[in-house]
Short mmCIF file of C-alpha atoms in Angstrom, two decimals:
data_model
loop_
_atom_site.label_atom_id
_atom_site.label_comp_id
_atom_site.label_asym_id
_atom_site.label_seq_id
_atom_site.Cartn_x
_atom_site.Cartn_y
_atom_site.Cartn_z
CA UNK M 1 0.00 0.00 0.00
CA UNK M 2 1.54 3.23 -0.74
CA UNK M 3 1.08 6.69 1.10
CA UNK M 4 -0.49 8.13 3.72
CA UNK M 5 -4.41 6.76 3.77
CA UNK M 6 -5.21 9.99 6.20
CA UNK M 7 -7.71 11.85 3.47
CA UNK M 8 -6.49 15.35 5.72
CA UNK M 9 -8.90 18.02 6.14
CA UNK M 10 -12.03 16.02 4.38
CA UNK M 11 -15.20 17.74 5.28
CA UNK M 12 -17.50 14.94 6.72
CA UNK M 13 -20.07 13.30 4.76
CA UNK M 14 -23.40 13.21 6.59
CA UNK M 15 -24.54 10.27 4.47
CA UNK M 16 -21.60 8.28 5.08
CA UNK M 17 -22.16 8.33 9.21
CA UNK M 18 -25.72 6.96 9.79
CA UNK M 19 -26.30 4.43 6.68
CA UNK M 20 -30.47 5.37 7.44
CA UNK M 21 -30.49 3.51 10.65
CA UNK M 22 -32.07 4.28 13.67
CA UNK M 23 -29.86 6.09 15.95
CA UNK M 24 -32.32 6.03 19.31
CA UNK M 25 -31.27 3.56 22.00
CA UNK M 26 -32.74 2.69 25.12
CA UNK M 27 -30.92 3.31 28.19
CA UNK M 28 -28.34 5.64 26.75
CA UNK M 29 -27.61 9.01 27.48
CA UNK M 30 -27.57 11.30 24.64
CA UNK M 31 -24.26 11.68 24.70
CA UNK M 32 -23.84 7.54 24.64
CA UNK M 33 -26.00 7.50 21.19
CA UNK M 34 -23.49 10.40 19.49
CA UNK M 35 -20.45 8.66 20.64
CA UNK M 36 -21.69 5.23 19.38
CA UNK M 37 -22.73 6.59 15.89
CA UNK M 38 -19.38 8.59 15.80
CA UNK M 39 -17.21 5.73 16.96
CA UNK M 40 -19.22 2.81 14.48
CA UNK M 41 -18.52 5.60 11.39
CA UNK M 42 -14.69 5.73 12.51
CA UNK M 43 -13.59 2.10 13.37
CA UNK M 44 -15.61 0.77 9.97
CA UNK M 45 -14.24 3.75 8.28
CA UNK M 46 -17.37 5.47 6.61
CA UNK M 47 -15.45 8.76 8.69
CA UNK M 48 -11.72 9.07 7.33
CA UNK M 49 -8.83 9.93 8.96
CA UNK M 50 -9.00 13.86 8.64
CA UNK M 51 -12.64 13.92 8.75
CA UNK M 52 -13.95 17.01 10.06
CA UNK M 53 -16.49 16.68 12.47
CA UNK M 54 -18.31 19.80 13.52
CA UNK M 55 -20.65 19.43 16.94
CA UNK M 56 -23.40 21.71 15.59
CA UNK M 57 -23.76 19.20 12.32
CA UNK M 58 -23.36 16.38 14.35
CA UNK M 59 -25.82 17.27 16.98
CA UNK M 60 -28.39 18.54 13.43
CA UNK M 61 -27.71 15.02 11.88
CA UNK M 62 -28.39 13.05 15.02
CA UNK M 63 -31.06 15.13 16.39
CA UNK M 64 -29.52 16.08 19.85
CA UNK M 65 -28.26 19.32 21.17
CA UNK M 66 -24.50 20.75 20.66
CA UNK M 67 -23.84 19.72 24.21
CA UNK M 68 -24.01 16.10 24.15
CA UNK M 69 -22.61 16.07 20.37
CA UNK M 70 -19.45 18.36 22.09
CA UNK M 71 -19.18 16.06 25.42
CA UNK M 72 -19.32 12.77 22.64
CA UNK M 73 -16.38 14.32 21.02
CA UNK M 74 -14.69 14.61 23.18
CA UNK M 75 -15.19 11.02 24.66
CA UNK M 76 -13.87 9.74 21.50
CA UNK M 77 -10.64 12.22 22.13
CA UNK M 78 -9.88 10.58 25.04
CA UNK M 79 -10.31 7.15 23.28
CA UNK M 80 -7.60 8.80 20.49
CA UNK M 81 -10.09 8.12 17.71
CA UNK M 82 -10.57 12.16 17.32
CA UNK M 83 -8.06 14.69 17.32
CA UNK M 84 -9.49 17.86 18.92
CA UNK M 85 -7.68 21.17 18.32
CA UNK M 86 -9.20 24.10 20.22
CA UNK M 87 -8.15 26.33 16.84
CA UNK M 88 -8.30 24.22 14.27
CA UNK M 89 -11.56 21.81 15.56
CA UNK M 90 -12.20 18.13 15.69
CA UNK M 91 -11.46 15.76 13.42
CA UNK M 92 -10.74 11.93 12.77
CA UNK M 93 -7.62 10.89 14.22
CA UNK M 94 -4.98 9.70 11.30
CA UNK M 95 -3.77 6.06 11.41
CA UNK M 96 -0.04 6.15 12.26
CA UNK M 97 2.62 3.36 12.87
CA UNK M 98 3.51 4.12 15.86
CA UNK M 99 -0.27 3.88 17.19
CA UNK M 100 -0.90 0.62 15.63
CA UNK M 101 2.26 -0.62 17.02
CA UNK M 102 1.44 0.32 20.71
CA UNK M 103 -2.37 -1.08 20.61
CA UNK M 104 -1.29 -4.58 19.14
CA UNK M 105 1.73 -4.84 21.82
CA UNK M 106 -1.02 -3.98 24.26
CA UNK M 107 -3.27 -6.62 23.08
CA UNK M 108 -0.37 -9.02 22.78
CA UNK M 109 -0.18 -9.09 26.06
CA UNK M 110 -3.66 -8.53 27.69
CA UNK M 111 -5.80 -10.92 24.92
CA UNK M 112 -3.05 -13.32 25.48
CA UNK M 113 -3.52 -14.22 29.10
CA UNK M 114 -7.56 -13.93 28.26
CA UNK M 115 -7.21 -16.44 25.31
CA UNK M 116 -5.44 -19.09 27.80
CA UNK M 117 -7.94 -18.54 30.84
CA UNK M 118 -10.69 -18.31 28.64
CA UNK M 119 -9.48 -21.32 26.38
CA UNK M 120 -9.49 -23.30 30.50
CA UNK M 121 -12.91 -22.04 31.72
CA UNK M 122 -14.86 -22.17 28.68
CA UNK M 123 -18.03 -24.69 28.83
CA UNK M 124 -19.25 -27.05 26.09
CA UNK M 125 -21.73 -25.04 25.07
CA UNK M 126 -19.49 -22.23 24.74
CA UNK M 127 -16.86 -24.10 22.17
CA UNK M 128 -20.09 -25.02 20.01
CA UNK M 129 -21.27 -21.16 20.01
CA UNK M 130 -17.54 -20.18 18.89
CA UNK M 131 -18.20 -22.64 16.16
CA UNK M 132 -21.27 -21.23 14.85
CA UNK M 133 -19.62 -17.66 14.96
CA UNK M 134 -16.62 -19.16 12.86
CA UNK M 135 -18.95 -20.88 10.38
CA UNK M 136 -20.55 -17.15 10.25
CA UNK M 137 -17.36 -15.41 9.27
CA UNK M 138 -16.61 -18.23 6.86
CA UNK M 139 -20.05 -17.48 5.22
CA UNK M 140 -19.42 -13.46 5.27
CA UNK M 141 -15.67 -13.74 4.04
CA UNK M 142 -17.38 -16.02 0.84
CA UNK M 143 -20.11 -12.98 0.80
CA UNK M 144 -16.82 -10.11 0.88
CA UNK M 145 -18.89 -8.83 3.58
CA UNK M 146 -16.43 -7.33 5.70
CA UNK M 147 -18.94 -5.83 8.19
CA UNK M 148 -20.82 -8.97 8.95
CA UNK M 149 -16.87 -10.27 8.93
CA UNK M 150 -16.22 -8.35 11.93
CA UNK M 151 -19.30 -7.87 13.67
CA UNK M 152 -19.07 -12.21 14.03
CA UNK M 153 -15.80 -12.03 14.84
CA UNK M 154 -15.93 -9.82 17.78
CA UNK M 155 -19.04 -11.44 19.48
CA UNK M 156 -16.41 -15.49 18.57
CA UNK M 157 -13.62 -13.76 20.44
CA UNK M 158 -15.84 -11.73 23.58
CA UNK M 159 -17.34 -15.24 24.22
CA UNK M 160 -14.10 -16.86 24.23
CA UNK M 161 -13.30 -13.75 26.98
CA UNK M 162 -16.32 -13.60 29.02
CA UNK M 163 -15.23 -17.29 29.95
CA UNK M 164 -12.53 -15.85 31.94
CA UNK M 165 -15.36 -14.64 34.62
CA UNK M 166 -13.07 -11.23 34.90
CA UNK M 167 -16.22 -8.38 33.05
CA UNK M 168 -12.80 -5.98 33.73
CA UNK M 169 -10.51 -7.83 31.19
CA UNK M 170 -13.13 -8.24 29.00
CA UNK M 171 -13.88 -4.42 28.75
CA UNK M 172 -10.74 -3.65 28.56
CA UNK M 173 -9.74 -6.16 25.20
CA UNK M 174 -12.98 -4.87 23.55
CA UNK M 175 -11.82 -1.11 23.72
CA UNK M 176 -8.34 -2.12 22.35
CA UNK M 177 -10.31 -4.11 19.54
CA UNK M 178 -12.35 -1.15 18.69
CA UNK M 179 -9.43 1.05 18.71
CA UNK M 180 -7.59 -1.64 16.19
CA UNK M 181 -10.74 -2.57 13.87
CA UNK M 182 -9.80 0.42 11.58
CA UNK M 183 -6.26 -0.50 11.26
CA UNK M 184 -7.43 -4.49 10.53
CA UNK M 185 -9.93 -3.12 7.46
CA UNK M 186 -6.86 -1.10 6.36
CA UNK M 187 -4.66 -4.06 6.68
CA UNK M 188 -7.30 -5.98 4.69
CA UNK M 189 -6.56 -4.39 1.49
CA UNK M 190 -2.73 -5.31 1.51
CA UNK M 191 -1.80 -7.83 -0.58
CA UNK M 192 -0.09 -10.03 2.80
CA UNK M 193 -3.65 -10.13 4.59
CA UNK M 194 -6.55 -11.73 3.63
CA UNK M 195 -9.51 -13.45 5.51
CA UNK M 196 -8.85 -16.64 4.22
CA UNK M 197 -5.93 -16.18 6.79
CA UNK M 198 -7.74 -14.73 9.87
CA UNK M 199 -10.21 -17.70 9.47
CA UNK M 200 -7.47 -20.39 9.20
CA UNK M 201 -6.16 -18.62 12.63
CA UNK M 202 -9.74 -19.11 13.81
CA UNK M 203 -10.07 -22.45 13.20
CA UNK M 204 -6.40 -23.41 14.97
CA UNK M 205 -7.99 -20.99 18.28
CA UNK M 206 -10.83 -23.13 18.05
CA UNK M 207 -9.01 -26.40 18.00
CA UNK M 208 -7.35 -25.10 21.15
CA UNK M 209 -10.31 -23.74 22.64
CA UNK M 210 -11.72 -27.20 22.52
CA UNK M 211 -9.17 -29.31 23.26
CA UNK M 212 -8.96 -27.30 26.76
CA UNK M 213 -5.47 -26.34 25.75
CA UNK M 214 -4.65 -22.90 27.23
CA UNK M 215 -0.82 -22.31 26.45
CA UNK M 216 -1.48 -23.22 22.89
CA UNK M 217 -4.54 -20.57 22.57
CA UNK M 218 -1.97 -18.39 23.92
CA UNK M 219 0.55 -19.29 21.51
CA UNK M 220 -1.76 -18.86 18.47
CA UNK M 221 -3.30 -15.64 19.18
CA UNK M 222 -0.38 -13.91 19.76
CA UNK M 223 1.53 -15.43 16.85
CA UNK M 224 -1.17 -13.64 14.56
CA UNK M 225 -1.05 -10.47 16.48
CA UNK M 226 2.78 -10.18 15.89
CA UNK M 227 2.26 -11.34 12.24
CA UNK M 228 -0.22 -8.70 11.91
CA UNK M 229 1.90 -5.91 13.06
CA UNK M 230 5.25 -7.06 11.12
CA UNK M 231 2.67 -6.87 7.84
CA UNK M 232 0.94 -3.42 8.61
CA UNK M 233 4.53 -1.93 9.99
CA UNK M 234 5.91 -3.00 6.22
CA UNK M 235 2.71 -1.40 4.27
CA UNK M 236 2.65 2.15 6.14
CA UNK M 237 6.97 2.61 5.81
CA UNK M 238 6.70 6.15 5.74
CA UNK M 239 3.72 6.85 7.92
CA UNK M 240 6.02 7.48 11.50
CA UNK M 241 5.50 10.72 13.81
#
């Protein structure tokens, strides 16, 4: 891949953030529904790096006031997806090297030790719901449906998680995932990364999984992690702060 993908200083597309769904949710604050609509548009990339994201068209397009659109902003700057200047406004956070690089280390770590526990704790009926989310993403990679791609293979891998008992760890993986899921669909379109890949990777985690085998889910998940990283470091050479 060659360049910078950052699309600097694009003026955001209103179409391109709600797709014509329904953006009302029960039991969340105002601000909650913003952020959620803002974050879904970044991570699957509908808002581009450079994106600029103005709280009084925001808070128009989502029918709030500026208030919750400003405080949702600014929840996403704290999660680094936005970058929010005082002068210059707010505006999607580019993808950069050295962010990618300290997210997957993170995750190498953190996802590894839930992938073991998890792998240990996991019931029966667990291992066969992993194996219906795998058999989902096979059916969406066949479809090149890379949103029903990842929305399967979160809820295969927070299963595998939530068997760990620890609702902390689990929260904590899931952010890191969200913050990666926009340099994975990047990733996607180099020529070294494919899904044919992640769902071989899959299928060896689910072996594991099944077998019992802790160390060895360990093992695998953060072989592909490291793999990942050495293959998106290599496509964005020139893209360090």
């Amino acid at each position: 891949m060659s360049g910078n993908p950052a699309q600097q200083g694009t003026i955001m597309n209103l179409s391109d953030l709600t797709s014509g769904e329904k953006v009302r949710r029960p039991r969340l604050t105002a601000r909650d529904v913003v952020a959620e609509e803002l974050r879904r548009g970044i991570v699957s990339g509908r808002l581009t790096p450079g994106t600029k994201l103005n709280p009084q068209e925001v808070a128009k397009l989502l029918g709030v006031s500026q208030t919750p659109a400003r405080e949702a902003i600014q929840l996403l700057a704290s999660e680094g997806l936005i970058q929010n200047d005082p002068f210059r406004g707010a505006q999607v956070s580019p993808l950069t090297v050295e962010e990618y690089e300290e997210l997957y280390l993170m995750r190498t770590g953190i996802e590894g030790f839930a992938a073991r526990l998890g792998a240990e704790r996991i019931s029966a009926e667990g291992v066969e719901q992993m194996a219906t989310l795998l058999a989902e993403m096979e059916s969406a990679a066949k479809a090149d449906d890379i949103d029903g791609f990842y929305e399967n293979d979160r809820r295969f891998h927070e299963l595998h998680y939530r068997a760990t008992g620890r609702e902390s760890l689990v929260r904590r993986i899931m952010n890191l995932r969200i913050a990666t899921e926009r340099y994975a669909r990047v990733a996607y379109r180099m020529p070294k990364v494919n899904m044919e890949d992640t769902l071989a990777t899959h299928g060896s985690l689910l072996e594991a999984v099944r077998a019992g085998d802790g160390p060895r889910c360990e093992a695998v998940l953060q072989d592909d992690l490291r793999r990942t990283l050495e293959v998106f470091a290599t496509g964005f050479p020139n893209n360090r702060q």
